[in-house]
mmCIF file of C-alpha atoms in Angstrom:
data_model
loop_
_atom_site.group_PDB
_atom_site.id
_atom_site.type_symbol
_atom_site.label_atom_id
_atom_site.label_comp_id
_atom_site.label_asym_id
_atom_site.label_seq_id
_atom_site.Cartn_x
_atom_site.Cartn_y
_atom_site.Cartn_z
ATOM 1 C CA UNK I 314 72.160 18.143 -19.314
ATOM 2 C CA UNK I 315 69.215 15.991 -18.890
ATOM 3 C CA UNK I 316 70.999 12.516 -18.249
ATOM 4 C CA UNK I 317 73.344 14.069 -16.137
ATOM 5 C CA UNK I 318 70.681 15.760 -13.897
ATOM 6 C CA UNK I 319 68.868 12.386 -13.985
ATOM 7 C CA UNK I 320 71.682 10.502 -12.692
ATOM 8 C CA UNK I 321 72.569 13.150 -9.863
ATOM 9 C CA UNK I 322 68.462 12.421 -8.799
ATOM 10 C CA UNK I 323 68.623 8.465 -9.062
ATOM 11 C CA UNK I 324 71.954 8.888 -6.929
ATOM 12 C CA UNK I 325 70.451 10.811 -4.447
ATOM 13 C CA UNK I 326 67.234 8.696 -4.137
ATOM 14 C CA UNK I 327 69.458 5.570 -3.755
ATOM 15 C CA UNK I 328 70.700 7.282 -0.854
ATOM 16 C CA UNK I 329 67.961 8.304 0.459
ATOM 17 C CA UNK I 330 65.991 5.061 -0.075
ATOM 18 C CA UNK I 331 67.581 3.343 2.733
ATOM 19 C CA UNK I 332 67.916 0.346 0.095
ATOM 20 C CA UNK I 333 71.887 1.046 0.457
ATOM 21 C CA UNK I 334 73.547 1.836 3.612
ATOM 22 C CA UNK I 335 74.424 5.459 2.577
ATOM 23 C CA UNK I 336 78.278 4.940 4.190
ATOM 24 C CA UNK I 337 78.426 2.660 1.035
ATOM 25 C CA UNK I 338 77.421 5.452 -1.191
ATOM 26 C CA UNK I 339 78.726 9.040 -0.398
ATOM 27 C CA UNK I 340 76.587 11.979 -1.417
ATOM 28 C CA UNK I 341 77.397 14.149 -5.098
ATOM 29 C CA UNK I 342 78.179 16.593 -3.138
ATOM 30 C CA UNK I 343 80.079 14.947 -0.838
ATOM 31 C CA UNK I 344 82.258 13.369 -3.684
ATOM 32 C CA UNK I 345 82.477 17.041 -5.528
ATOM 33 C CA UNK I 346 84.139 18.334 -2.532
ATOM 34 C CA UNK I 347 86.866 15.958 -2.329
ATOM 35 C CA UNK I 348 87.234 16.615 -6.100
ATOM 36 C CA UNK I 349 87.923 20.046 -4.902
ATOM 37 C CA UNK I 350 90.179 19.267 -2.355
ATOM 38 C CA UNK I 351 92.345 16.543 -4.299
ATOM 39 C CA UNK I 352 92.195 19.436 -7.363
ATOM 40 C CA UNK I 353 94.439 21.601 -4.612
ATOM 41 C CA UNK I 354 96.932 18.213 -4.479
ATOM 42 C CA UNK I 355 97.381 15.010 -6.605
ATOM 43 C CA UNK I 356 94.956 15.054 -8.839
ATOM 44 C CA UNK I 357 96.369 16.937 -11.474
ATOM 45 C CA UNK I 358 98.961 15.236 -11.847
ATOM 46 C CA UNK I 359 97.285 12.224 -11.726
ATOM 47 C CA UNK I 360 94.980 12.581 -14.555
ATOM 48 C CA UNK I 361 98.163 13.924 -16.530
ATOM 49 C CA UNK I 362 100.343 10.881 -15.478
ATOM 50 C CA UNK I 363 97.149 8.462 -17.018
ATOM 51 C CA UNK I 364 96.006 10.476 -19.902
ATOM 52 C CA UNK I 365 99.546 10.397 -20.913
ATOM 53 C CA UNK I 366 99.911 6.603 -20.620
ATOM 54 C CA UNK I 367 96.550 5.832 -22.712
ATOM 55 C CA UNK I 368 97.478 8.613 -24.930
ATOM 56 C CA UNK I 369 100.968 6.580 -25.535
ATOM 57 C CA UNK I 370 99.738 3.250 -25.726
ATOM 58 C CA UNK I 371 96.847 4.450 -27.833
ATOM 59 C CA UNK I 372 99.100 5.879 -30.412
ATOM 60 C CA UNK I 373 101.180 3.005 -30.642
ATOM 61 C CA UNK I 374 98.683 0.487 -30.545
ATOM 62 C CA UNK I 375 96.767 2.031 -33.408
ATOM 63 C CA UNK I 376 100.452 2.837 -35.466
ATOM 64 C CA UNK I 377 100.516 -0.522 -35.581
ATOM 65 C CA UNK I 378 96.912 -1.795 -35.957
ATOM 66 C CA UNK I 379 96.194 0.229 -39.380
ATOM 67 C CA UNK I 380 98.878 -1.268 -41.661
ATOM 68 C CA UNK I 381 98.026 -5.082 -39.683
ATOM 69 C CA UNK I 382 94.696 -4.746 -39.780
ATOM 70 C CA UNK I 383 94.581 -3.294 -43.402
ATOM 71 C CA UNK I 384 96.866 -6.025 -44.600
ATOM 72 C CA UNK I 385 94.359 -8.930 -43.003
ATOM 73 C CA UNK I 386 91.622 -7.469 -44.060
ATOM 74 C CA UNK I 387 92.571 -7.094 -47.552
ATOM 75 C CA UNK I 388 94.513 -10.586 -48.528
ATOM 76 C CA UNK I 389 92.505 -13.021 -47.964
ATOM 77 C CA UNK I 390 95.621 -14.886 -47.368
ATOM 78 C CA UNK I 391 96.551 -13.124 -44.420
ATOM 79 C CA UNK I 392 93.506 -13.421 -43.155
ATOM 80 C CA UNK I 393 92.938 -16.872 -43.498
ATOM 81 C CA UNK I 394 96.338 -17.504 -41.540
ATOM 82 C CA UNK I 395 96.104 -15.032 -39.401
ATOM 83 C CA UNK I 396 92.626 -14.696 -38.070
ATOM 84 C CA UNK I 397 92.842 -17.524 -35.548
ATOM 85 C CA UNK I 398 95.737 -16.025 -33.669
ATOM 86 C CA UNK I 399 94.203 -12.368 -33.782
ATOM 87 C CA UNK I 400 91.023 -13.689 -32.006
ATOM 88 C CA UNK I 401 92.885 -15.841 -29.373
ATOM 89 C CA UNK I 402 95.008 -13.139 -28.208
ATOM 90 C CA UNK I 403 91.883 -10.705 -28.788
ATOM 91 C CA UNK I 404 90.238 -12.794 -26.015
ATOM 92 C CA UNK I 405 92.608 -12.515 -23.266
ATOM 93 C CA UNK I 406 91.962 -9.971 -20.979
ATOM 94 C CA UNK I 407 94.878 -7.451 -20.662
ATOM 95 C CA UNK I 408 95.385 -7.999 -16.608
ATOM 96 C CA UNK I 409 95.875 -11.576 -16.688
ATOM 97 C CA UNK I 410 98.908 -10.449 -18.570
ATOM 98 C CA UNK I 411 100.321 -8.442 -15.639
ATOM 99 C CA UNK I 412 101.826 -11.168 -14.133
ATOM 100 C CA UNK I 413 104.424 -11.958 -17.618
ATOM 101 C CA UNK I 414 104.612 -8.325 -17.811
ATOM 102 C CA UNK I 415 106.377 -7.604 -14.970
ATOM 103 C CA UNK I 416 108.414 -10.946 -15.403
ATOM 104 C CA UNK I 417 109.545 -9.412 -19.136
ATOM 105 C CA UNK I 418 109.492 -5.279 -18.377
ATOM 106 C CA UNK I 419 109.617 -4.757 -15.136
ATOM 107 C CA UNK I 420 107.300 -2.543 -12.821
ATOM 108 C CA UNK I 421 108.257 0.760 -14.550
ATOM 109 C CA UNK I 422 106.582 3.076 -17.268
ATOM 110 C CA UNK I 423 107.458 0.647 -19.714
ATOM 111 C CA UNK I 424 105.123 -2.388 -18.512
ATOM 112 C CA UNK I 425 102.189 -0.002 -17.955
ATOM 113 C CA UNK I 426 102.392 1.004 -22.094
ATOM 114 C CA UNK I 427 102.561 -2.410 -22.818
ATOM 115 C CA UNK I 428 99.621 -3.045 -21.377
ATOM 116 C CA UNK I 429 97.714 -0.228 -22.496
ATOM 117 C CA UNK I 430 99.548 -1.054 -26.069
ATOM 118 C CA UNK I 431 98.200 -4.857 -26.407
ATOM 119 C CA UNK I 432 94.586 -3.460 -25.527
ATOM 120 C CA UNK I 433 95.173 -1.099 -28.132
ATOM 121 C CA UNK I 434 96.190 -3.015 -30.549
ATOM 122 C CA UNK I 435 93.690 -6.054 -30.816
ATOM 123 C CA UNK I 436 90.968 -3.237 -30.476
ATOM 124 C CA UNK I 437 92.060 -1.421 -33.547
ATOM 125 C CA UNK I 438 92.813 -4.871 -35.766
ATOM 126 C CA UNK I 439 89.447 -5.811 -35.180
ATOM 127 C CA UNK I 440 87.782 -2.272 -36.347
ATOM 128 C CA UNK I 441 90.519 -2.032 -39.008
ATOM 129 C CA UNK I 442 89.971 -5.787 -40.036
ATOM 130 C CA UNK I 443 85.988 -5.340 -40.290
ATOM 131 C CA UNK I 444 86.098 -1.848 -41.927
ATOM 132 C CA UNK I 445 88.639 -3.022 -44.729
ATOM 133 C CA UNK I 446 86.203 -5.779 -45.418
ATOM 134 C CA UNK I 447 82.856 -3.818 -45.765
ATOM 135 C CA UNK I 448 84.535 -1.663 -48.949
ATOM 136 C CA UNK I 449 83.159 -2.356 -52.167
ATOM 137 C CA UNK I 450 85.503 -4.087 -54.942
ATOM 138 C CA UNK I 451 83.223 -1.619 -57.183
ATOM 139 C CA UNK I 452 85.511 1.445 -56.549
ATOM 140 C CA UNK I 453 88.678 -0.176 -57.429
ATOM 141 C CA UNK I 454 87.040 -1.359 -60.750
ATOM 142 C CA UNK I 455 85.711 2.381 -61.605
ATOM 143 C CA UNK I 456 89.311 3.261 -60.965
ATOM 144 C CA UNK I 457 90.664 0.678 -63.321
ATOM 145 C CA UNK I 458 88.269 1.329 -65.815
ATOM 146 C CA UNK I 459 89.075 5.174 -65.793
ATOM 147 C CA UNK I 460 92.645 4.157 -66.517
ATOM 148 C CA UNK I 461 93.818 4.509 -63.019
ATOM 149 C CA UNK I 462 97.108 2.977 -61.965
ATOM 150 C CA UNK I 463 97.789 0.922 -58.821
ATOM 151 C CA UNK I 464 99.605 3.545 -56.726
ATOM 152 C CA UNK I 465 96.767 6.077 -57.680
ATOM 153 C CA UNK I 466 94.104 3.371 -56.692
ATOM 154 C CA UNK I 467 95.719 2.602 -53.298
ATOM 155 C CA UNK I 468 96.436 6.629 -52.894
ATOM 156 C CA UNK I 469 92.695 8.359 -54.295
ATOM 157 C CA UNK I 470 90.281 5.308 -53.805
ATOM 158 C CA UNK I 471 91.882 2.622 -50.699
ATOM 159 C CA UNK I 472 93.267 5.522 -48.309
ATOM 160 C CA UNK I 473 90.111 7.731 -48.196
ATOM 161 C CA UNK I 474 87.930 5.104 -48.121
ATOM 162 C CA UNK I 475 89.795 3.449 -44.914
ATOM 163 C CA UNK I 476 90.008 7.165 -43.410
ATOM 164 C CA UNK I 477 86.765 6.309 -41.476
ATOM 165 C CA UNK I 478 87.863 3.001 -40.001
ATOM 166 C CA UNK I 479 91.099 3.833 -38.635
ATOM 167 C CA UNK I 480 89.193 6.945 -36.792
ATOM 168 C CA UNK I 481 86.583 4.394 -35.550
ATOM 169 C CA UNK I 482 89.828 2.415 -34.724
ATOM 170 C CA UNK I 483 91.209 5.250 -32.589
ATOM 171 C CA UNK I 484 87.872 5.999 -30.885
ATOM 172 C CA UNK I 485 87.449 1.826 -29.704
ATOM 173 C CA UNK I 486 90.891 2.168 -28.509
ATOM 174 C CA UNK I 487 90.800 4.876 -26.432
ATOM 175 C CA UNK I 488 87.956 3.590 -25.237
ATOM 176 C CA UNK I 489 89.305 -0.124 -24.219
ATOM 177 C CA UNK I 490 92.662 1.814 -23.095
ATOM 178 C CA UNK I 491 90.521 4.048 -20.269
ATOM 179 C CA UNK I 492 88.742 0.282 -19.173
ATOM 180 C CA UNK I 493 92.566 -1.305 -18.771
ATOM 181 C CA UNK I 494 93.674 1.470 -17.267
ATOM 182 C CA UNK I 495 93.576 0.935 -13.851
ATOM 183 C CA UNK I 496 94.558 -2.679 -14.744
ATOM 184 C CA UNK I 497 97.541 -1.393 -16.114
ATOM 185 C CA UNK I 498 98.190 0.917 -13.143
ATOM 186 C CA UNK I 499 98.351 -1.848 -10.929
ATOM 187 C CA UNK I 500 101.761 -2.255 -11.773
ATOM 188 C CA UNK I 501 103.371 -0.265 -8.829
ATOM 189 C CA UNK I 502 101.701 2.884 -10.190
ATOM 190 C CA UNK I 503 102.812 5.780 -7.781
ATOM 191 C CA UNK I 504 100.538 8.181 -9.988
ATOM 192 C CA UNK I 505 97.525 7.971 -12.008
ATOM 193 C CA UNK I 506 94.124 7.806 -11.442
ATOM 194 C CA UNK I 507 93.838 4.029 -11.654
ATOM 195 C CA UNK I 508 96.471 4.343 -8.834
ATOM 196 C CA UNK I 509 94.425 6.939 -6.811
ATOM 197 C CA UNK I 510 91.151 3.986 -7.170
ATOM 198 C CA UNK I 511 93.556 1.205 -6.124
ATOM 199 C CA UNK I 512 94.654 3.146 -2.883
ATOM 200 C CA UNK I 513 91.518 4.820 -1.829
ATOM 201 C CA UNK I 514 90.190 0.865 -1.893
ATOM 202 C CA UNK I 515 92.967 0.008 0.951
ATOM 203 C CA UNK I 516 91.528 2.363 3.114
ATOM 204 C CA UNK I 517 87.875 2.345 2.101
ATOM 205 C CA UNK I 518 87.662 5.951 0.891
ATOM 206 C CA UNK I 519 84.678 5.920 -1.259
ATOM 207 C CA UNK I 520 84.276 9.376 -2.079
ATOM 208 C CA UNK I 521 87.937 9.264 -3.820
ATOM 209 C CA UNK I 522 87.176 5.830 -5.560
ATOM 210 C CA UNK I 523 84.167 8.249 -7.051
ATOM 211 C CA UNK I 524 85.977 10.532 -7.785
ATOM 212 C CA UNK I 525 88.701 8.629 -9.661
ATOM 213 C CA UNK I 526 85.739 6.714 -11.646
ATOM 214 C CA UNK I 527 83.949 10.282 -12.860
ATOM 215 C CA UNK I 528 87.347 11.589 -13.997
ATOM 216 C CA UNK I 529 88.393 8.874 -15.742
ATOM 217 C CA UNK I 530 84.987 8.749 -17.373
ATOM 218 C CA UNK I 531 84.626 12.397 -18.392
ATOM 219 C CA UNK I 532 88.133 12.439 -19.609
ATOM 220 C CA UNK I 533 87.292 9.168 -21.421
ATOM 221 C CA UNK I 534 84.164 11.398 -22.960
ATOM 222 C CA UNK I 535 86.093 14.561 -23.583
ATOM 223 C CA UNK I 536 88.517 12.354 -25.794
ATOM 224 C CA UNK I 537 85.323 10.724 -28.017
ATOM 225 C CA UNK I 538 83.644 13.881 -28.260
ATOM 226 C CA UNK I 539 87.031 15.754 -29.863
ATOM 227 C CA UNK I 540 87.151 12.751 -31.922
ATOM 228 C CA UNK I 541 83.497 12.592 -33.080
ATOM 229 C CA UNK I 542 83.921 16.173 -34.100
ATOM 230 C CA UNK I 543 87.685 15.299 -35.696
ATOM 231 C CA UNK I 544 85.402 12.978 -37.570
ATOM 232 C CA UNK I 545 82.985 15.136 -38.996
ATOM 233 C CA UNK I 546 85.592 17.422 -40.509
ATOM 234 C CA UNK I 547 87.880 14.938 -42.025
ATOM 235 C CA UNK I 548 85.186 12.514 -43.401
ATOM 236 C CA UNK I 549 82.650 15.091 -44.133
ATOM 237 C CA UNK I 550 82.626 13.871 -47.945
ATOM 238 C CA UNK I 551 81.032 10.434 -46.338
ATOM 239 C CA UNK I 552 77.161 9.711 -46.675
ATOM 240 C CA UNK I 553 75.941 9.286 -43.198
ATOM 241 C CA UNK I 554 71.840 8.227 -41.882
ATOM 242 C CA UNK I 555 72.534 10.970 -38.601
#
């Protein structure tokens, strides 16, 4: 609890510095009681309406990323031909897109995904892409040398050893998803909490721009944390310094 409580006393001594006009910066309290009061209205749906778009776009991006990434990362063919388009489109921030995106899909659910989807993606490629490249030829040539054949080699040796990366892939990607969110939900979102920021701004409602940010954040950390643990169990064979 330590951070936490130190970030509820640098807020308050902002505040109270008179550094900040303290309109510009409502009060924790202040902020957890329109938390309250939104709980009684919108905001449930709202963080179910966003945590189901990232969770969506998330899970697509990353379907797609593992077998992309794994196949660049292991031919050095691919790669070769390939890297220099990965990194280009890597590069481009997700809402300069919006504008082609709602040419090509629209202003419904659909666009929003895609959005979410191409952060996804290029996140997980890059994890999957670096990950694939840091495993050691050395296993494969136990394997061969123990008289193992190719399908057991991809099956025992390739798929536990990329089990790791493709959770690190998932964790990046949720994370990038939460930071396009509200990108994403500028796309005529009616609902969401990157829709709740981007009205609350129109009217200057601070305490509600707040209190979009610290939901989207601890939802954000709820996610990592199940992962992190997800982690532990399923790669619990893997040698780790912490």
């Amino acid at each position: 609890m330590a951070p936490w409580l130190a970030i509820l006393l640098l807020w308050y001594a902002v505040r109270a510095s008179g550094l900040v006009n303290p309109a510009l910066v409502p009060a924790p309290h202040a902020v957890l009681a329109k938390f309250a009061e939104l709980a009684q209205g919108r905001l449930a749906m709202d963080v179910w309406m966003s945590t189901q778009r990232v969770f969506v776009g998330v899970f697509l991006g990353v379907l797609l990323a593992v077998p992309v990434g794994f196949a660049i990362g292991w031919y050095r063919g691919v790669r070769s031909f390939v890297d220099p388009l990965i990194n280009f489109f890597r590069a481009l921030p997700p809402i300069a897109l919006i504008p082609l995106v709602i040419v090509y899909f629209g202003i419904g659910e659909v666009a929003k995904m895609v959005i979410l989807f191409y952060a996804s993606f290029f996140a997980g490629v890059i994890v999957m892409v670096e990950g694939i490249g840091q495993i050691s030829p050395i296993y494969v040539r136990v394997a061969r040398t123990l008289g193992a054949s190719d399908a057991e080699i991809f099956t025992k040796v390739i798929v536990p050893l990329t089990v790791p990366h493709i959770l690190t892939a998932v964790r990046v990607a949720l994370g990038v998803a939460w930071a396009t969110l509200v990108a994403s939900e500028l796309i005529a979102a009616q609902q969401g909490l990157g829709a709740l920021i981007q009205n609350a701004s129109s009217f200057f409602q601070l305490d509600i721009i707040y209190v979009g940010i610290v939901c989207i954040g601890f939802i954000a950390l709820a996610m990592d944390l199940a992962l992190r643990a997800a982690t532990r169990r399923l790669v619990a064979w893997q040698d780790r310094i912490a």
